[in-house]
Amino acid sequence: MKHFSRALITAFIMAGLISKATAQQQTMKPEETEFYSPVPPVVTPGTTVGQAPSDAIILFDGKNLDEWVNVKDSMPASWILADSVMTVNKATGDIQTKKSFSSYQLHIEYRIPANITGNGQARGNSGIFLASLPWGAGGYELQVLDNYNNKTYTNGQVGSMYKQGAPLANACRPPGEWQSYDVIWTAPEFNSNGGLKSLARVTVLHNGVLVQNNTTLLGDTPYIGYPSYHKHGPAPIKLQAHGDKSEPISYRNIWVRPL
Ligand code: MG
């Protein structure tokens, strides 16, 4: 197996040739399956879990909304900044990042207000569109909702990829407490003719609990009807200002690492 690439070894295993490789192991040295490049870059982790590592792009650290714009008019984001957190402004609508991203690791924290009212989808509804698109459903929505003691359709509750992937668990904290999402987003790829080359995939931890395990998406996440794909490149990350009447939710500590 010396000098064989990982891809070739994988092909051997898939082709059922592993038994020959196993026989070969009797004559091999350990060094023959050890490699030294590429060398992973050094990344200094945050001092606590959830804190941005050294190579992260900080999207919101409580100081300003400089990385965000209103989706509606592309003007500086109009969400309310107070006490180092930003709160949804339902009057001015969704906001999105100025920067665009393909695949990435994202950390984001949100808080449902302690005095939240409403039920079903009208209780602390927001959402994180992992790629904001100017057509169809507007992108791929990771749902934000208060489901601590609130039932709704399972593929629309918190932790779902809206109407596509029900979460593996309900890991809600009570309203009033900060909650986190850690997301690994693998953007879909398209051929030059617009055809789909590879599906989008997503892994999500909600408050440290796995809720999406490399889930494949069949397209965007519409409220009505079936998902579909439309060719796109790097896209902003969008936060939803939902039109329900419940009290607006807040966000803090948002950072991303392009992959
Ligand atoms: Mg939503």
CSV table of C-alpha atoms and ligand atoms in Angstrom, one decimal:
chain,number,residue,atom,x,y,z
A,1,MET,CA,0.0,0.0,0.0
A,2,LYS,CA,3.0,2.2,0.1
A,3,HIS,CA,2.5,5.6,-1.6
A,4,PHE,CA,-1.1,4.8,-2.3
A,5,SER,CA,-3.4,7.8,-1.8
A,6,ARG,CA,-6.3,7.7,0.6
A,7,ALA,CA,-8.7,7.9,-2.3
A,8,LEU,CA,-7.1,4.8,-3.9
A,9,ILE,CA,-7.2,2.9,-0.6
A,10,THR,CA,-10.8,3.8,-0.2
A,11,ALA,CA,-11.4,2.4,-3.7
A,12,PHE,CA,-9.7,-0.8,-2.7
A,13,ILE,CA,-11.9,-1.1,0.4
A,14,MET,CA,-15.0,-0.4,-1.6
A,15,ALA,CA,-14.1,-3.0,-4.3
A,16,GLY,CA,-13.7,-5.7,-1.6
A,17,LEU,CA,-9.9,-5.9,-2.0
A,18,ILE,CA,-9.2,-5.2,1.6
A,19,SER,CA,-8.5,-8.9,2.3
A,20,LYS,CA,-5.4,-8.6,0.0
A,21,ALA,CA,-4.4,-5.5,1.7
A,22,THR,CA,-4.7,-7.2,5.1
A,23,ALA,CA,-2.4,-10.0,3.9
A,24,GLN,CA,0.1,-7.3,2.8
A,25,GLN,CA,0.1,-5.8,6.3
A,26,GLN,CA,2.1,-8.7,7.5
A,27,THR,CA,5.1,-7.4,5.5
A,28,MET,CA,4.6,-3.7,6.0
A,29,LYS,CA,6.2,-1.2,8.4
A,30,PRO,CA,4.1,1.4,10.4
A,31,GLU,CA,5.8,4.3,8.6
A,32,GLU,CA,4.4,3.2,5.3
A,33,THR,CA,1.0,4.4,6.2
A,34,GLU,CA,2.1,7.6,8.0
A,35,PHE,CA,2.2,11.0,6.2
A,36,TYR,CA,3.3,14.5,7.0
A,37,SER,CA,1.6,16.7,4.6
A,38,PRO,CA,-0.5,18.7,4.3
A,39,VAL,CA,0.2,20.2,7.7
A,40,PRO,CA,-3.0,21.5,9.3
A,41,PRO,CA,-2.9,25.2,10.0
A,42,VAL,CA,-2.5,26.3,13.6
A,43,VAL,CA,-5.8,27.7,14.9
A,44,THR,CA,-5.9,29.0,18.4
A,45,PRO,CA,-9.3,28.0,20.0
A,46,GLY,CA,-11.4,30.3,22.1
A,47,THR,CA,-10.7,30.2,25.8
A,48,THR,CA,-14.3,28.8,26.4
A,49,VAL,CA,-16.5,26.6,24.2
A,50,GLY,CA,-18.4,28.8,21.8
A,51,GLN,CA,-15.8,31.6,21.8
A,52,ALA,CA,-14.4,32.5,18.4
A,53,PRO,CA,-11.1,30.8,17.4
A,54,SER,CA,-8.3,32.8,16.0
A,55,ASP,CA,-9.2,32.4,12.3
A,56,ALA,CA,-12.9,33.1,12.6
A,57,ILE,CA,-14.6,36.0,10.8
A,58,ILE,CA,-16.5,37.9,13.5
A,59,LEU,CA,-20.0,38.7,12.3
A,60,PHE,CA,-21.3,40.1,15.5
A,61,ASP,CA,-19.5,40.6,18.8
A,62,GLY,CA,-21.9,43.0,20.5
A,63,LYS,CA,-20.2,46.2,19.4
A,64,ASN,CA,-22.0,47.1,16.2
A,65,LEU,CA,-23.9,45.8,13.2
A,66,ASP,CA,-21.2,46.8,10.7
A,67,GLU,CA,-21.2,43.3,9.1
A,68,TRP,CA,-25.0,43.4,8.3
A,69,VAL,CA,-27.4,45.1,6.0
A,70,ASN,CA,-31.2,45.1,5.6
A,71,VAL,CA,-32.3,42.7,3.0
A,72,LYS,CA,-35.1,45.0,1.9
A,73,ASP,CA,-33.1,48.0,1.0
A,74,SER,CA,-29.4,47.0,1.4
A,75,MET,CA,-29.1,49.9,4.0
A,76,PRO,CA,-27.2,49.5,7.2
A,77,ALA,CA,-28.9,46.9,9.4
A,78,SER,CA,-31.8,48.4,11.4
A,79,TRP,CA,-32.0,45.7,14.1
A,80,ILE,CA,-31.8,47.1,17.7
A,81,LEU,CA,-28.4,47.0,19.3
A,82,ALA,CA,-28.5,47.3,23.1
A,83,ASP,CA,-26.6,45.6,26.0
A,84,SER,CA,-24.2,44.0,23.5
A,85,VAL,CA,-26.9,42.0,21.8
A,86,MET,CA,-29.0,42.6,18.7
A,87,THR,CA,-32.7,42.2,18.6
A,88,VAL,CA,-35.0,41.6,15.6
A,89,ASN,CA,-36.7,44.7,14.2
A,90,LYS,CA,-39.8,43.3,12.7
A,91,ALA,CA,-40.6,46.7,11.1
A,92,THR,CA,-37.5,46.7,8.9
A,93,GLY,CA,-37.3,43.0,8.2
A,94,ASP,CA,-34.6,40.4,7.6
A,95,ILE,CA,-30.9,41.3,7.7
A,96,GLN,CA,-28.0,39.5,6.0
A,97,THR,CA,-24.2,39.6,6.0
A,98,LYS,CA,-22.3,41.9,3.7
A,99,LYS,CA,-19.9,39.1,3.0
A,100,SER,CA,-20.8,36.0,1.0
A,101,PHE,CA,-19.8,32.5,1.9
A,102,SER,CA,-19.7,29.0,0.4
A,103,SER,CA,-19.1,26.2,2.8
A,104,TYR,CA,-18.4,27.1,6.4
A,105,GLN,CA,-18.5,26.5,10.1
A,106,LEU,CA,-20.9,28.9,11.9
A,107,HIS,CA,-21.5,29.6,15.6
A,108,ILE,CA,-24.5,31.7,16.6
A,109,GLU,CA,-26.4,32.3,19.8
A,110,TYR,CA,-30.0,33.4,20.3
A,111,ARG,CA,-32.4,34.2,23.1
A,112,ILE,CA,-36.2,33.8,23.1
A,113,PRO,CA,-37.6,36.5,25.4
A,114,ALA,CA,-38.7,35.3,28.8
A,115,ASN,CA,-42.1,36.8,28.3
A,116,ILE,CA,-42.6,35.1,24.9
A,117,THR,CA,-46.3,34.7,23.9
A,118,GLY,CA,-48.0,32.9,21.0
A,119,ASN,CA,-48.0,29.3,20.0
A,120,GLY,CA,-47.1,27.0,17.2
A,121,GLN,CA,-45.1,28.8,14.5
A,122,ALA,CA,-46.0,32.1,16.1
A,123,ARG,CA,-43.8,31.9,19.1
A,124,GLY,CA,-40.3,33.2,18.9
A,125,ASN,CA,-40.0,32.4,15.2
A,126,SER,CA,-36.9,33.5,13.4
A,127,GLY,CA,-34.4,31.6,11.3
A,128,ILE,CA,-30.9,31.4,9.9
A,129,PHE,CA,-30.8,31.2,6.2
A,130,LEU,CA,-27.5,29.4,5.6
A,131,ALA,CA,-27.3,30.9,2.1
A,132,SER,CA,-29.5,33.9,1.4
A,133,LEU,CA,-30.9,33.7,-2.1
A,134,PRO,CA,-32.9,36.4,-4.0
A,135,TRP,CA,-35.5,33.9,-5.3
A,136,GLY,CA,-37.8,31.1,-4.2
A,137,ALA,CA,-37.9,30.5,-0.5
A,138,GLY,CA,-35.0,33.0,0.0
A,139,GLY,CA,-32.5,30.3,0.8
A,140,TYR,CA,-32.0,27.3,3.1
A,141,GLU,CA,-33.6,28.0,6.6
A,142,LEU,CA,-32.4,26.5,9.8
A,143,GLN,CA,-35.4,27.2,11.9
A,144,VAL,CA,-35.3,29.2,15.1
A,145,LEU,CA,-38.5,28.8,17.3
A,146,ASP,CA,-39.4,28.4,20.9
A,147,ASN,CA,-40.4,24.7,21.3
A,148,TYR,CA,-39.6,24.4,25.0
A,149,ASN,CA,-43.3,23.8,25.7
A,150,ASN,CA,-44.8,24.5,22.3
A,151,LYS,CA,-45.8,22.0,19.7
A,152,THR,CA,-45.7,22.4,15.9
A,153,TYR,CA,-45.0,20.2,12.9
A,154,THR,CA,-41.8,18.4,13.6
A,155,ASN,CA,-40.1,19.4,10.4
A,156,GLY,CA,-40.8,23.0,11.3
A,157,GLN,CA,-39.7,23.0,14.9
A,158,VAL,CA,-36.4,24.5,16.2
A,159,GLY,CA,-33.4,22.5,14.9
A,160,SER,CA,-35.2,21.6,11.6
A,161,MET,CA,-34.0,22.5,8.2
A,162,TYR,CA,-37.4,23.9,7.5
A,163,LYS,CA,-39.8,21.3,6.1
A,164,GLN,CA,-36.9,19.1,4.9
A,165,GLY,CA,-35.2,17.7,7.9
A,166,ALA,CA,-36.8,17.1,11.3
A,167,PRO,CA,-34.3,17.5,14.1
A,168,LEU,CA,-32.9,14.4,15.8
A,169,ALA,CA,-33.7,15.9,19.2
A,170,ASN,CA,-35.5,18.8,20.9
A,171,ALA,CA,-32.7,20.4,22.8
A,172,CYS,CA,-34.5,23.6,23.7
A,173,ARG,CA,-33.6,25.7,26.7
A,174,PRO,CA,-36.4,27.7,28.4
A,175,PRO,CA,-37.3,31.1,27.1
A,176,GLY,CA,-35.0,33.8,28.6
A,177,GLU,CA,-31.9,31.6,28.4
A,178,TRP,CA,-29.2,32.0,25.7
A,179,GLN,CA,-29.0,29.0,23.3
A,180,SER,CA,-26.5,28.1,20.6
A,181,TYR,CA,-26.3,26.6,17.2
A,182,ASP,CA,-23.1,25.2,15.7
A,183,VAL,CA,-23.4,24.6,12.0
A,184,ILE,CA,-21.3,22.8,9.4
A,185,TRP,CA,-22.7,24.0,6.0
A,186,THR,CA,-21.6,22.3,2.8
A,187,ALA,CA,-22.8,24.5,0.0
A,188,PRO,CA,-24.4,22.9,-3.1
A,189,GLU,CA,-22.3,22.9,-6.2
A,190,PHE,CA,-23.5,23.5,-9.7
A,191,ASN,CA,-22.2,22.8,-13.2
A,192,SER,CA,-21.6,25.6,-15.6
A,193,ASN,CA,-24.9,24.8,-17.4
A,194,GLY,CA,-26.8,25.4,-14.1
A,195,GLY,CA,-27.3,21.7,-13.4
A,196,LEU,CA,-26.7,20.4,-9.9
A,197,LYS,CA,-23.3,18.9,-9.2
A,198,SER,CA,-23.7,18.1,-5.5
A,199,LEU,CA,-26.4,18.5,-3.0
A,200,ALA,CA,-26.2,20.9,0.0
A,201,ARG,CA,-25.4,19.1,3.3
A,202,VAL,CA,-25.7,20.3,6.8
A,203,THR,CA,-24.7,19.2,10.3
A,204,VAL,CA,-26.1,21.1,13.3
A,205,LEU,CA,-25.5,21.0,17.0
A,206,HIS,CA,-28.2,22.8,19.1
A,207,ASN,CA,-27.0,23.6,22.5
A,208,GLY,CA,-24.3,21.0,22.0
A,209,VAL,CA,-26.8,18.3,20.9
A,210,LEU,CA,-26.7,16.8,17.4
A,211,VAL,CA,-29.9,17.7,15.6
A,212,GLN,CA,-28.8,17.4,11.9
A,213,ASN,CA,-26.3,14.8,11.0
A,214,ASN,CA,-24.9,15.5,7.6
A,215,THR,CA,-28.5,16.0,6.3
A,216,THR,CA,-28.8,16.4,2.5
A,217,LEU,CA,-31.1,19.1,1.2
A,218,LEU,CA,-33.2,18.7,-1.8
A,219,GLY,CA,-33.2,22.5,-2.5
A,220,ASP,CA,-34.4,25.6,-0.7
A,221,THR,CA,-36.9,25.6,2.1
A,222,PRO,CA,-40.3,26.9,1.0
A,223,TYR,CA,-43.3,27.5,3.2
A,224,ILE,CA,-45.6,26.1,0.5
A,225,GLY,CA,-44.7,23.4,-1.9
A,226,TYR,CA,-41.5,21.4,-2.7
A,227,PRO,CA,-37.9,22.5,-2.5
A,228,SER,CA,-35.9,23.3,-5.7
A,229,TYR,CA,-32.4,24.3,-6.6
A,230,HIS,CA,-31.3,27.3,-8.6
A,231,LYS,CA,-27.7,27.8,-9.5
A,232,HIS,CA,-25.9,30.2,-7.1
A,233,GLY,CA,-22.4,30.9,-5.9
A,234,PRO,CA,-21.2,32.3,-2.5
A,235,ALA,CA,-24.1,33.9,-0.7
A,236,PRO,CA,-24.7,36.0,2.5
A,237,ILE,CA,-26.1,34.5,5.7
A,238,LYS,CA,-29.5,35.9,6.5
A,239,LEU,CA,-31.4,36.2,9.8
A,240,GLN,CA,-35.2,36.2,9.7
A,241,ALA,CA,-37.5,38.8,11.1
A,242,HIS,CA,-40.6,36.7,11.1
A,243,GLY,CA,-44.0,38.4,10.7
A,244,ASP,CA,-45.7,36.8,13.7
A,245,LYS,CA,-46.9,38.9,16.7
A,246,SER,CA,-44.7,37.4,19.4
A,247,GLU,CA,-42.0,39.3,21.1
A,248,PRO,CA,-38.8,39.7,19.0
A,249,ILE,CA,-35.8,37.5,19.8
A,250,SER,CA,-32.2,38.5,20.2
A,251,TYR,CA,-28.8,37.3,18.8
A,252,ARG,CA,-25.2,37.5,20.0
A,253,ASN,CA,-21.7,36.0,19.5
A,254,ILE,CA,-21.9,35.2,15.7
A,255,TRP,CA,-18.8,34.0,13.9
A,256,VAL,CA,-18.0,32.0,10.9
A,257,ARG,CA,-15.0,30.0,9.5
A,258,PRO,CA,-15.0,29.5,5.7
A,259,LEU,CA,-14.1,25.9,4.8
B,1,MG,MG,-38.4,30.8,10.8
